[in-house]
Protein backbone atom coordinates (compact mmCIF):
# COMPACT_ATOMS: atom_id res chain seq x y z
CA UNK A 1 70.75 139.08 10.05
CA UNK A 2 69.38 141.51 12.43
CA UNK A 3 68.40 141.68 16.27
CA UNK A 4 66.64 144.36 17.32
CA UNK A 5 67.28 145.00 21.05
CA UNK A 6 64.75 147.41 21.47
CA UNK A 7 61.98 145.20 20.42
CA UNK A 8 63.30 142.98 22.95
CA UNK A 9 62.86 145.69 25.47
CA UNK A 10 59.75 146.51 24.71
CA UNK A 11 58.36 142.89 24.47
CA UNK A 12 60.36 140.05 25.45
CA UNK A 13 57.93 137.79 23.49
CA UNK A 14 59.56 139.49 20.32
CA UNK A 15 62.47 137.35 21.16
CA UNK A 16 60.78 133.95 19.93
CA UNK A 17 60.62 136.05 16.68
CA UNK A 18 64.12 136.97 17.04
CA UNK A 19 64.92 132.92 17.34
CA UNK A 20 63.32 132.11 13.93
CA UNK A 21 65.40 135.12 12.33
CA UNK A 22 68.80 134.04 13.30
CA UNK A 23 70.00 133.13 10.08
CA UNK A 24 68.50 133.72 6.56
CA UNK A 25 70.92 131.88 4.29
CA UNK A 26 69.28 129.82 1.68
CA UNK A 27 70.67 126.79 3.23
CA UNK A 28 68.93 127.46 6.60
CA UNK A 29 65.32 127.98 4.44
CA UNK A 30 65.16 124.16 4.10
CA UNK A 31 63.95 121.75 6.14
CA UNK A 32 61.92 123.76 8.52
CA UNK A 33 59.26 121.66 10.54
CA UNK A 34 55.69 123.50 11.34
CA UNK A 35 53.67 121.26 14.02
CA UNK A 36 50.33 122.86 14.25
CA UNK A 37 47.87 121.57 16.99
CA UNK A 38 44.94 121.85 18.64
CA UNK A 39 43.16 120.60 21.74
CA UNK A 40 40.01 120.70 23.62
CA UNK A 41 39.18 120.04 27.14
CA UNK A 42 36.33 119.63 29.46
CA UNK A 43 36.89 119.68 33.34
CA UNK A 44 35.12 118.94 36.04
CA UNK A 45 36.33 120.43 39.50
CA UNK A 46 34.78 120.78 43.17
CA UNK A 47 37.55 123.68 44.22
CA UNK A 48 37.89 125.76 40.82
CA UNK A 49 39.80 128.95 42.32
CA UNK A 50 41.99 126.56 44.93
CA UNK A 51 40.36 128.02 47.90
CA UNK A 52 39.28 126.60 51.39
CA UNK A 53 36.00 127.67 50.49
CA UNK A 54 36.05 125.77 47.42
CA UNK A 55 33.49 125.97 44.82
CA UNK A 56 32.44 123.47 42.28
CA UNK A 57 32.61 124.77 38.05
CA UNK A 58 32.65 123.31 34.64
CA UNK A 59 35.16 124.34 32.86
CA UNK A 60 36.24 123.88 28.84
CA UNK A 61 39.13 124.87 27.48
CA UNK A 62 40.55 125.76 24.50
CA UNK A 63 44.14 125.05 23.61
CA UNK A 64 46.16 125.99 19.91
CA UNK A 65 49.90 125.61 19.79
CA UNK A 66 52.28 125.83 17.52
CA UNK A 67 55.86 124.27 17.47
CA UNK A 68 58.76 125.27 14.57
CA UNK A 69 61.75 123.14 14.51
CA UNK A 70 64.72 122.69 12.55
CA UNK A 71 68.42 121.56 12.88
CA UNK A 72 70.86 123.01 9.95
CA UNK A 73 74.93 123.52 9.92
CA UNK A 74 74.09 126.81 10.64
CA UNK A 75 70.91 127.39 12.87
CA UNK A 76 68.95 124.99 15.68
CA UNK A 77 66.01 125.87 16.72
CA UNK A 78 63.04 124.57 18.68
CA UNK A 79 59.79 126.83 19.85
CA UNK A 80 56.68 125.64 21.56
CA UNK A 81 54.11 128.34 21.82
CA UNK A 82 50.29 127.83 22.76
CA UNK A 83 47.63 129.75 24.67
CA UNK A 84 44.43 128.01 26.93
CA UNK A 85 41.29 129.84 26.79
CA UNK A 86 39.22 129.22 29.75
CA UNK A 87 35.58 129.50 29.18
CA UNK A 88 33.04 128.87 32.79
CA UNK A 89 30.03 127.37 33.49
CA UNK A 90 28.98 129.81 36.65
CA UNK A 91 30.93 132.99 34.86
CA UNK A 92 30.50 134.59 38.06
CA UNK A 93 33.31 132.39 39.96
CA UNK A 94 35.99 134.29 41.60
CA UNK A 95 40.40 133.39 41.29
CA UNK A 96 39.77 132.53 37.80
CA UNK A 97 41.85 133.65 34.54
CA UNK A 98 40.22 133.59 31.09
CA UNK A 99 43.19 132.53 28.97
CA UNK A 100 47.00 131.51 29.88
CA UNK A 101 49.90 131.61 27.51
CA UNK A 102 53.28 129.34 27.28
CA UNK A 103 56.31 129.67 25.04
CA UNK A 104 60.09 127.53 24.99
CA UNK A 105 61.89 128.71 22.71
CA UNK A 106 65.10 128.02 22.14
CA UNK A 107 67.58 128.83 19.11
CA UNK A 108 71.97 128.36 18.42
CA UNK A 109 73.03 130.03 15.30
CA UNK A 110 75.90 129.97 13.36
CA UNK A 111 76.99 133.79 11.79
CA UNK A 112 80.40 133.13 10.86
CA UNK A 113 81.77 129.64 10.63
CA UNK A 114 84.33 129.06 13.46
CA UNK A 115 83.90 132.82 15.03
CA UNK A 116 80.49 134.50 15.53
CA UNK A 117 77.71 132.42 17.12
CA UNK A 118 74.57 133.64 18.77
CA UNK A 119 72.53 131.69 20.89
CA UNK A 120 68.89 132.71 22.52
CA UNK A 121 66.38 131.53 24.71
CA UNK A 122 62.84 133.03 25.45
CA UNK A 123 59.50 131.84 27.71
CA UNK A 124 56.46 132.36 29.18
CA UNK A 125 54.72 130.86 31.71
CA UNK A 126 52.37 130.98 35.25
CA UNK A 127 55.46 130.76 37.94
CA UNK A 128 54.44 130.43 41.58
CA UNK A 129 54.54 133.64 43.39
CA UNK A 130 55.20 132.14 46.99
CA UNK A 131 56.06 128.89 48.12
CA UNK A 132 53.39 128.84 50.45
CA UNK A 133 50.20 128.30 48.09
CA UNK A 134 49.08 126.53 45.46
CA UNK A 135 51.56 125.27 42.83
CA UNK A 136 50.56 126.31 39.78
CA UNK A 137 53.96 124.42 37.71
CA UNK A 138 53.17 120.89 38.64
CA UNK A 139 49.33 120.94 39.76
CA UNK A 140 47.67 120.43 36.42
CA UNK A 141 44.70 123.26 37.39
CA UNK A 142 46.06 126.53 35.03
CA UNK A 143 42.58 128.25 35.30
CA UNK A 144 42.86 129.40 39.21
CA UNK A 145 44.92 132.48 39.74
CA UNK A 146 45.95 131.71 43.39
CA UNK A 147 49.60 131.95 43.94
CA UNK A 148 50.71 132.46 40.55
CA UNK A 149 51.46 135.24 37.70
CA UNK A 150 52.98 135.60 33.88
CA UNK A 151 56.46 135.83 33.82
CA UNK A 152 58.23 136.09 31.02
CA UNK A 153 62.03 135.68 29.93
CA UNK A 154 64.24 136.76 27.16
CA UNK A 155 67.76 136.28 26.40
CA UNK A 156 69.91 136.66 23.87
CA UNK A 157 73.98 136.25 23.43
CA UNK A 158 76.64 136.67 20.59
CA UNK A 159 79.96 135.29 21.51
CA UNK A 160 83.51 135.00 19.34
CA UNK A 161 85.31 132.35 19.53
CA UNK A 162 88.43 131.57 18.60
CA UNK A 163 91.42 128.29 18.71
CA UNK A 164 94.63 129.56 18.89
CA UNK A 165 96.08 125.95 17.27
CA UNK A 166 96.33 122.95 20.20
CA UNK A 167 97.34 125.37 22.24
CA UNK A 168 94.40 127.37 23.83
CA UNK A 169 90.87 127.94 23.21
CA UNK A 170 89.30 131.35 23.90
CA UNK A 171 85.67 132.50 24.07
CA UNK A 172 84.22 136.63 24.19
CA UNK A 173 80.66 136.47 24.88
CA UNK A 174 78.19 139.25 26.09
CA UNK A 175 74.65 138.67 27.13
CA UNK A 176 71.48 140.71 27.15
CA UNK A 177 68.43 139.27 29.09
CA UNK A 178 64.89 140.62 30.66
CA UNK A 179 62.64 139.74 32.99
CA UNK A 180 59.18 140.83 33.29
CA UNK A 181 56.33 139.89 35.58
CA UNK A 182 52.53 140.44 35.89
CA UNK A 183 53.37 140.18 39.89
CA UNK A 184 53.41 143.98 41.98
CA UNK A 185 56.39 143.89 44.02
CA UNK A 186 58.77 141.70 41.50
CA UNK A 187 60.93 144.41 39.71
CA UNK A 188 61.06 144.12 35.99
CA UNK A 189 65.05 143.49 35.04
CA UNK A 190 67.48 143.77 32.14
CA UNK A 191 70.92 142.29 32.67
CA UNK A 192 74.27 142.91 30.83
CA UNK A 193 76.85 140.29 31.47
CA UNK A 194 80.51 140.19 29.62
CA UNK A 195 82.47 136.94 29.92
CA UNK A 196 85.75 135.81 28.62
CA UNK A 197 86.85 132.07 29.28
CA UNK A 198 90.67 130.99 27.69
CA UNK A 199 91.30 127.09 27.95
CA UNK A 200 93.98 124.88 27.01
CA UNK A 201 94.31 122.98 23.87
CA UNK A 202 95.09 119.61 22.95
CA UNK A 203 98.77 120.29 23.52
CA UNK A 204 98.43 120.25 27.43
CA UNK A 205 97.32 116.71 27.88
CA UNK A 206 98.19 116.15 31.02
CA UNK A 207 97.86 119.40 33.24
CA UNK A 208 94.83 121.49 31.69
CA UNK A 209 93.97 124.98 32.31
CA UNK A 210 91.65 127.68 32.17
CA UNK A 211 91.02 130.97 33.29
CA UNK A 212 87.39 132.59 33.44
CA UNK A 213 86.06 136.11 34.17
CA UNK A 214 82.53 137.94 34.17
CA UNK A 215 81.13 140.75 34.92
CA UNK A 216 77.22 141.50 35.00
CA UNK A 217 74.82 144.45 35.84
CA UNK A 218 71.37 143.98 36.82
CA UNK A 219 69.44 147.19 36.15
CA UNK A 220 65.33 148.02 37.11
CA UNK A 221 63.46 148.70 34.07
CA UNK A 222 61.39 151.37 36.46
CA UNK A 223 64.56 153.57 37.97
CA UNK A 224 62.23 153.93 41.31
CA UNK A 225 61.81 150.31 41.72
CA UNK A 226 63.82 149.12 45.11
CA UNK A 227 66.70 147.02 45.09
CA UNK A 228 66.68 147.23 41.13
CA UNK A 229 70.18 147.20 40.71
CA UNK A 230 73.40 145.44 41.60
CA UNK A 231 77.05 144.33 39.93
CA UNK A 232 78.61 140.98 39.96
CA UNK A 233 82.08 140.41 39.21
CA UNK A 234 83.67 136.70 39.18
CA UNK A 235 86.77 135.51 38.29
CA UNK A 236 88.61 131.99 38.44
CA UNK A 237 91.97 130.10 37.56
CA UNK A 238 90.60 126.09 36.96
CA UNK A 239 93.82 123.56 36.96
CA UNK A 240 93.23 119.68 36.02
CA UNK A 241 95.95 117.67 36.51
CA UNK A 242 94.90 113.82 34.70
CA UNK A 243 96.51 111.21 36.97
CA UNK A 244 95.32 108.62 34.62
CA UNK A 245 93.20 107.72 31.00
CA UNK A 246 90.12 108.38 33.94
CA UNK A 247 91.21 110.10 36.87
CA UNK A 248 91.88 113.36 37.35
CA UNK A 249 92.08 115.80 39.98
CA UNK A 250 90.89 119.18 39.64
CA UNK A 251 91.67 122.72 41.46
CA UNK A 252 89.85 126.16 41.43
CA UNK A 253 91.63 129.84 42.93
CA UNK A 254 89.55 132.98 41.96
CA UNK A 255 87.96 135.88 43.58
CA UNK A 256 83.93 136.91 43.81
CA UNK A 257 82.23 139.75 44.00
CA UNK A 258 78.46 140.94 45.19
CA UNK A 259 77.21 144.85 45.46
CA UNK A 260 73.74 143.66 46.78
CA UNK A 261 72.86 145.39 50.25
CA UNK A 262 73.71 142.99 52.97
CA UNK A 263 72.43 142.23 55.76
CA UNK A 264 76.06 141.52 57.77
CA UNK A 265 78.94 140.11 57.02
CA UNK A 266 81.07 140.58 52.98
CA UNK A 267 79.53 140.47 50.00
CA UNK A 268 82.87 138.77 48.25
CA UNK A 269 86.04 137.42 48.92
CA UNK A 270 88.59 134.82 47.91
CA UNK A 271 87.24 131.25 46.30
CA UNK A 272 89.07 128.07 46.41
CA UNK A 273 88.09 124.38 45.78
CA UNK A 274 90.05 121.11 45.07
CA UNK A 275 88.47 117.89 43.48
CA UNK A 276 87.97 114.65 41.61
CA UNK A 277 86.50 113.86 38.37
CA UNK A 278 86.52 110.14 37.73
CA UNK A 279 85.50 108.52 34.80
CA UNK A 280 85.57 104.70 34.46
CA UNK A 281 83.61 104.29 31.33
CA UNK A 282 81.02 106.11 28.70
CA UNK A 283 78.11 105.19 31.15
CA UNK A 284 79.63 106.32 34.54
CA UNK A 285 80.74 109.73 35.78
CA UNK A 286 81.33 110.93 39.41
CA UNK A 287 82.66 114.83 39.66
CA UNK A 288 83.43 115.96 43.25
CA UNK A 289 84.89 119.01 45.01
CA UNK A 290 84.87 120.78 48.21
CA UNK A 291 86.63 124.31 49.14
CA UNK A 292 85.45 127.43 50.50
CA UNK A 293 83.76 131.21 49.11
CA UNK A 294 83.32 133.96 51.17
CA UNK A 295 80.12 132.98 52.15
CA UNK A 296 81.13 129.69 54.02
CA UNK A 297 82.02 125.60 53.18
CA UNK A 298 81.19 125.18 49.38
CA UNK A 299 80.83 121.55 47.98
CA UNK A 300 79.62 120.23 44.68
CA UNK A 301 78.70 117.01 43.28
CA UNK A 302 77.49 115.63 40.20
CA UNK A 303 76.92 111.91 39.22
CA UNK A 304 75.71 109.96 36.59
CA UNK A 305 75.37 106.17 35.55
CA UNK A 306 73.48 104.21 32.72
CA UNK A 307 72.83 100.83 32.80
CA UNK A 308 71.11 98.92 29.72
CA UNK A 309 67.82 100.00 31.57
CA UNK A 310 68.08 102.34 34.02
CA UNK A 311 69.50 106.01 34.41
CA UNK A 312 70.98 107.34 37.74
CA UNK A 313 71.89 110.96 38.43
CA UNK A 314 72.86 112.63 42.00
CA UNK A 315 73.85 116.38 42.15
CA UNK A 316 74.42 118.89 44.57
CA UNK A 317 75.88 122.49 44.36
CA UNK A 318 75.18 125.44 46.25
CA UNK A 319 75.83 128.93 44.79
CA UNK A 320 74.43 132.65 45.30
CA UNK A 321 71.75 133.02 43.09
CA UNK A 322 68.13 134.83 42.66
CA UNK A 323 64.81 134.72 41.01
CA UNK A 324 65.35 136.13 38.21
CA UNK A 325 68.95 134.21 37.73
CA UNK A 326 66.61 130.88 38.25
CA UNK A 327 63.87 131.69 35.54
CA UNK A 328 66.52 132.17 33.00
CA UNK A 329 68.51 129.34 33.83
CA UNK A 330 66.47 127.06 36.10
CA UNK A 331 68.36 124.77 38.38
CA UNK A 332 65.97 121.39 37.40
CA UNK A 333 66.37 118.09 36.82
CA UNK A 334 65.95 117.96 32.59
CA UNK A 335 63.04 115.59 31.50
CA UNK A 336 64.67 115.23 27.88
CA UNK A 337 68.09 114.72 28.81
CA UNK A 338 67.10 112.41 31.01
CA UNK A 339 64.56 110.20 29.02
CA UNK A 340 67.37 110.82 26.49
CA UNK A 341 70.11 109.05 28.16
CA UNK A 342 67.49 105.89 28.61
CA UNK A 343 67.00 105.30 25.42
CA UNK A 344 70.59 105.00 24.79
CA UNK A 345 71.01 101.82 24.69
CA UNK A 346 67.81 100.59 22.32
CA UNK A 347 68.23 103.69 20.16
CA UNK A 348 71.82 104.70 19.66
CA UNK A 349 71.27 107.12 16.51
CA UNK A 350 71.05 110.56 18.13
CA UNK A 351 68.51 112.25 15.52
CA UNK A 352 66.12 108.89 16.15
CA UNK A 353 66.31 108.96 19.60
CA UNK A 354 65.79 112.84 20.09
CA UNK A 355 62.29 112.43 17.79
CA UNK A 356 61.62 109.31 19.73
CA UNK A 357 62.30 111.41 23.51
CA UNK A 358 60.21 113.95 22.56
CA UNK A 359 56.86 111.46 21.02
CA UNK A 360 57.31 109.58 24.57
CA UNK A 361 57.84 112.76 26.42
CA UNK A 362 54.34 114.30 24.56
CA UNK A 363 52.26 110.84 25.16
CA UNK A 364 53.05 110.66 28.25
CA UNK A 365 52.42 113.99 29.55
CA UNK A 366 55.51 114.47 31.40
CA UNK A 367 56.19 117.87 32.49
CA UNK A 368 59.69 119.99 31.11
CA UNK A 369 61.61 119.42 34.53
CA UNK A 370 61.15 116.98 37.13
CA UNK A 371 62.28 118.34 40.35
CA UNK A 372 59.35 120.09 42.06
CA UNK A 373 61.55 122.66 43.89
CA UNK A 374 59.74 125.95 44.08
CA UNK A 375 61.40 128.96 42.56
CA UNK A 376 59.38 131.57 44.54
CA UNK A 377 59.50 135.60 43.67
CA UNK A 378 61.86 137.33 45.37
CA UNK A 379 64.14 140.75 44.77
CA UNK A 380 66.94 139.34 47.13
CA UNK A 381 70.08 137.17 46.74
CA UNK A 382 70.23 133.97 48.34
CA UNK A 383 72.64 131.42 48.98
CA UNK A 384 71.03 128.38 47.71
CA UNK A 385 72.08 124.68 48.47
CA UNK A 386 70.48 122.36 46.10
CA UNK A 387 70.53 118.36 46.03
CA UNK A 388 68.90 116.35 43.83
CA UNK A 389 68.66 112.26 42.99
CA UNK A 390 66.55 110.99 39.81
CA UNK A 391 66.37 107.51 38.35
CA UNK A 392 64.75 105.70 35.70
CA UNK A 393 63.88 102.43 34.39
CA UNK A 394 62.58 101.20 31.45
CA UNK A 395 60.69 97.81 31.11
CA UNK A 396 59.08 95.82 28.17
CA UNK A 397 56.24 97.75 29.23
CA UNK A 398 56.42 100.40 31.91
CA UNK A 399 58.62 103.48 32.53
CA UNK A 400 59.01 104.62 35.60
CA UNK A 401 60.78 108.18 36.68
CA UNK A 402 61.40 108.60 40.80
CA UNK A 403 62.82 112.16 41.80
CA UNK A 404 63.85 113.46 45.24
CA UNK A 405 64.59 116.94 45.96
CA UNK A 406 66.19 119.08 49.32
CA UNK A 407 66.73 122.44 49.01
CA UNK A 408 67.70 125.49 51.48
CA UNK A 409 67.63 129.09 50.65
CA UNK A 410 68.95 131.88 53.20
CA UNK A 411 68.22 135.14 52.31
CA UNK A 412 71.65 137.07 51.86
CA UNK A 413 70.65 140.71 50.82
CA UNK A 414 68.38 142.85 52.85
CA UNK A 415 63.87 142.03 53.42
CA UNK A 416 63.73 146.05 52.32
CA UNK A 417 63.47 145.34 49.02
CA UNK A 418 60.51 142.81 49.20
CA UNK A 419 58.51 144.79 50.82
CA UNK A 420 56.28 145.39 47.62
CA UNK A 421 56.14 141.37 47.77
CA UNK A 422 55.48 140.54 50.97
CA UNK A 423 52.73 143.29 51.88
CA UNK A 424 51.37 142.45 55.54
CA UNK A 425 53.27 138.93 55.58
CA UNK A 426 56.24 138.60 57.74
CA UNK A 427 59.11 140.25 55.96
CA UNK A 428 61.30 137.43 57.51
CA UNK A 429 59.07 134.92 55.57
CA UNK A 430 62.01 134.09 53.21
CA UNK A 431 64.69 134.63 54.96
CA UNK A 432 65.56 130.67 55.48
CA UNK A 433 63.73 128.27 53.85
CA UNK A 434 63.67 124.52 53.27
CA UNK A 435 62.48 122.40 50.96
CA UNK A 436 62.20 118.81 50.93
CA UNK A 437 59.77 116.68 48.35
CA UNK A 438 60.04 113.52 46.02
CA UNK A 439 58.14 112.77 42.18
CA UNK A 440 57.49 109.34 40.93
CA UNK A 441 55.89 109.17 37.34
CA UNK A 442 54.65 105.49 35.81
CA UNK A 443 53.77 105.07 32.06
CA UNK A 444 51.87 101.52 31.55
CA UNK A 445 51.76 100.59 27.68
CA UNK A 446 48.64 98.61 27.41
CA UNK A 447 49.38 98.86 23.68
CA UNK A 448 51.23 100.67 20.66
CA UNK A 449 48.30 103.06 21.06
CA UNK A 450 46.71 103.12 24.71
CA UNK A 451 48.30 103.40 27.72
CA UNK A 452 48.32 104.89 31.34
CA UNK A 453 50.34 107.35 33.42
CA UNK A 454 50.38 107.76 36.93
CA UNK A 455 51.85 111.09 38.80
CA UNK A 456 52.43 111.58 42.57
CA UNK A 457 54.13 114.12 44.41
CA UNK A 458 54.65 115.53 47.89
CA UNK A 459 56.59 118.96 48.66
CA UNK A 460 56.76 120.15 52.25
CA UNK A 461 58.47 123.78 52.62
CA UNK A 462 59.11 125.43 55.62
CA UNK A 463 60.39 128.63 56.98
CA UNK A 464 62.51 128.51 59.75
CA UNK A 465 62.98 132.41 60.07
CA UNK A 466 59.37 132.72 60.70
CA UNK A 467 57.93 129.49 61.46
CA UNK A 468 55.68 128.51 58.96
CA UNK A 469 55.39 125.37 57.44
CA UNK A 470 52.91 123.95 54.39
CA UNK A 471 52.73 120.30 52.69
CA UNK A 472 51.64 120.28 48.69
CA UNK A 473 50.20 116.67 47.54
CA UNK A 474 49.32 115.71 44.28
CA UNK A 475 48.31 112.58 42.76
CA UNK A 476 47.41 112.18 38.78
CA UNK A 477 45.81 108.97 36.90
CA UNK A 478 45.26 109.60 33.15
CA UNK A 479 44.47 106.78 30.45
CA UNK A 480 45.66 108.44 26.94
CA UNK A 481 44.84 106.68 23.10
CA UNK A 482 46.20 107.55 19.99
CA UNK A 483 43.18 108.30 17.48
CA UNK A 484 43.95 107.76 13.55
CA UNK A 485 44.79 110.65 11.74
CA UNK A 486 47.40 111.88 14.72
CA UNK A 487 43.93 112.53 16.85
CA UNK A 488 44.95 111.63 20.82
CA UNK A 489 41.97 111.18 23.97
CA UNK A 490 42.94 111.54 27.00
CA UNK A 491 40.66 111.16 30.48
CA UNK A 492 42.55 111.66 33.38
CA UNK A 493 41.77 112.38 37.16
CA UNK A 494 43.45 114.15 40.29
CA UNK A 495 43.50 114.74 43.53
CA UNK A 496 45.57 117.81 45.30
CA UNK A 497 45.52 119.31 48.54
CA UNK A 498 47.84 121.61 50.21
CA UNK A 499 48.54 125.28 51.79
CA UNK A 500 48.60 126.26 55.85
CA UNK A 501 46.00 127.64 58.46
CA UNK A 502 42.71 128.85 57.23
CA UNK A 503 44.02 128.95 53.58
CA UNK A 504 44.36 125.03 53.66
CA UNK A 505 42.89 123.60 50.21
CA UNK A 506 41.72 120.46 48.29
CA UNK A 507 40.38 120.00 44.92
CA UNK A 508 39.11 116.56 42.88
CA UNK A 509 38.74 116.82 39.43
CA UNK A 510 38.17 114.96 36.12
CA UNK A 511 38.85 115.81 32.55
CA UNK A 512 38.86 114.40 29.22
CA UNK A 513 40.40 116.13 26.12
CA UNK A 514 41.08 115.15 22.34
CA UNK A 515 43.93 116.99 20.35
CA UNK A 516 44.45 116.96 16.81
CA UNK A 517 47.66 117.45 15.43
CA UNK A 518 48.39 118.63 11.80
């Protein structure tokens, strides 16, 4: 087995390759699952580009993709990749890409049983460049280039671990990741982190333990590029004490560490929190705890229930974090895991239900994450505070999916260094932001082959640094039929309006498509 890390920093899309070459024992050969498919669209829009000045184009697209799967005892992996070709009817319209690209990939791997894993992630995708435009991740138009550029991700990380009997568990892991942008202003990153994380065994049933540590660097791929670098250094003593079979209460002492240029105050200090995690049964879970960081109050909160139709999950956190830290690990609420925990109870074999998530998830059109927050470029740190409520029933017929969303970000590092970003805007544009917004999603089965989903969303993000404020709408209708011969038609229609001031926009559209998979 070999990983190459300069391909990787030459072109992060070499790490999907690197996912499929994890492992090449004979046992991991088997079983491999190619999904070839293919899909053609025509659209019909009166605002192609997303512009007040709108401007009406035909547009069809063409759309190959390409998924590999396979789960093994030594290697799981799963990788989406396609690319949309755009081809115009007036070829002379403005705020228009020709093609667009998206990968997920996503890969564990299994070098030596019970010590050497490696696990790696990669993607590509259109991310929104500032939260005040167009949203190019949950709009449904990928042809107009308003507010949005290629960004893509790479990660990859071999860890040791290794059980020291029922006493303690330990885990050595180091991580390599990139990210790369098509956006001037957004420095192009590699990132070295080194992590260590002892727990207690079996043995300590009743007060648990575990000490973690990690250290990262964050380095410009361009030495010239501003605010390109910075260390991070975080360590933490977790205690659980288990009152009962399903209470316990929970404590966390460490110390944090920032070397980001501030603008006032410390960039690290002393961390402490105290808490609850509470139990009652397989379908309910409430996790709570509230302390302080350097940087002020910290709280968490996570919660989750299933009833026989229904799924419930609340969360909140807040945490210093960043762009980049976001696209690698995004902060979203999970449209498999959650679809996943609803079909719990009617499908209770795990390898069923996963194939059965992801059909649903494809027919109905539902998008990877379901929490419309807007991860917008930035070189800073922030101190984000994130909450976030999603439910879901299922019916003899319908599905319906209801998210809500609030999130604040204050700027914690020094404007300097998105200055390339920014341009003539306000450089105090980002400096405190809020955003507020709420998804509902209904699937109507007419039939085992024909139904109908419905998509509406509102976001309204403000900044309170420099007073600016914009409202995002969207509102999707789409009747989908499965063809023989795994052929799928789909017409749907929207509606979306949004942006601030003269740069206010609305567009109408209709498309069909037909896909073919093979």
């Amino acid at each position: 087995m070999t990983i190459t890390m300069a391909n990787l920093h030459r072109r992060p899309v070499a790490a999907a390759v690197a996912l499929a070459l994890l492992s090449l024992a004979p046992a991991c050969r088997a079983d491999w699952k190619f999904t070839p498919q293919v899909e053609v669209r025509e659209t019909y829009t009166d605002n192609v580009a997303l512009r007040a000045d709108g401007e009406a184009n035909w547009v069809t697209e063409l759309a190959p993709s390409l998924r590999i799967a396979h789960t093994g005892p030594s290697l799981q992996l799963d990788a989406n990749y396609s690319r949309r070709i755009y081809e115009y009817s007036n070829k002379n319209t403005n705020g228009t890409r020709g093609a667009t690209q998206d990968l997920s990939a996503n890969a564990k791997a299994k070098v030596i049983n019970e010590l050497l894993f490696i696990d790696a992630n990669a993607s590509i995708g259109q991310r929104d460049a500032s939260a005040f435009g167009p949203l190019s991740q949950t709009n449904g138009n990928g042809f107009a280039t308003a507010n949005s550029n290629e960004v893509k991700t790479a990660r990859v990380s071999p860890y040791l671990k290794q059980r020291y009997g029922s006493y303690a568990n330990a885990e050595l892991r180091y991580t390599y990741d990139r990210v790369t942008s098509s956006a001037a202003g957004l420095n192009n990153t590699t990132g070295n982190t080194l992590s260590l994380n002892v727990a207690s065994g079996a043995a300590f049933r009743l007060l648990g333990w575990s000490v973690q540590a990690n250290q990262s660097k964050q380095k410009g791929v361009a030495t010239t590029t501003a605010g390109g670098e910075s260390d991070s250094s975080n360590y933490a003593l977790n205690l659980r004490w288990a009152a009962t079979d399903q209470f316990s209460l929970t404590a966390l002492g460490g110390y944090d560490s920032y070397d980001y240029q501030s603008l006032g105050g410390s960039n690290g200090g002393q961390a402490w929190q105290l808490g609850v995690d509470w139990q009652p049964s397989a379908r309910t879970r409430l996790q709570a705890s509230a302390g302080k960081r350097y940087y002020g109050n910290t709280y968490s909160l996570q919660a989750q229930h299933r009833a026989r139709q229904s799924v419930w999950t609340v969360s909140y956190n807040d945490s210093v974090t960043s762009t980049r830290q976001q696209f690698l690990l995004p902060s979203t609420v999970d449209t498999f895991s959650l679809i996943d925990r609803l079909f719990t109870a009617t499908i209770p074999d795990a390898d069923a239900r996963r194939q059965a998530v992801a059909a649903y998830i494809q027919a109905t059109g539902l998008p990877a994450s379901l929490a419309n927050n807007i991860n917008y470029f930035s070189n800073r740190y922030y101190l984000q505070k994130q909450f976030q409520a999603a439910v879901a029933f299922n019916g003899p017929l319908t599905t319906t999916v209801l998210t809500v969303q609030d999130m604040r970000r204050n700027g914690l590092s020094s404007t300097d260094v998105d200055g390339g970003l920014l341009g003539n805007t306000s450089t105090r544009l980002n400096d405190n932001t809020h955003q507020t917004g709420g998804n509902v999603t209904w699937n109507w089965r007419l039939s085992t082959r024909t139904g109908v989903v419905a998509t509406a969303d509102l976001t309204r993000i403000r900044s309170n640094s420099a007073n600016v404020s914009t409202t995002n709408r969207g509102l999707r209708v789409g009747l989908s039929h499965q063809l023989p011969q795994q052929m799928r038609a789909v017409v749907d229609v929207r509606r979306l309006s949004g942006g601030q001031g003269v740069a206010k926009y609305t567009e109408n559209a209709i498309a069909a498509s037909i896909s073919k998979q093979f």
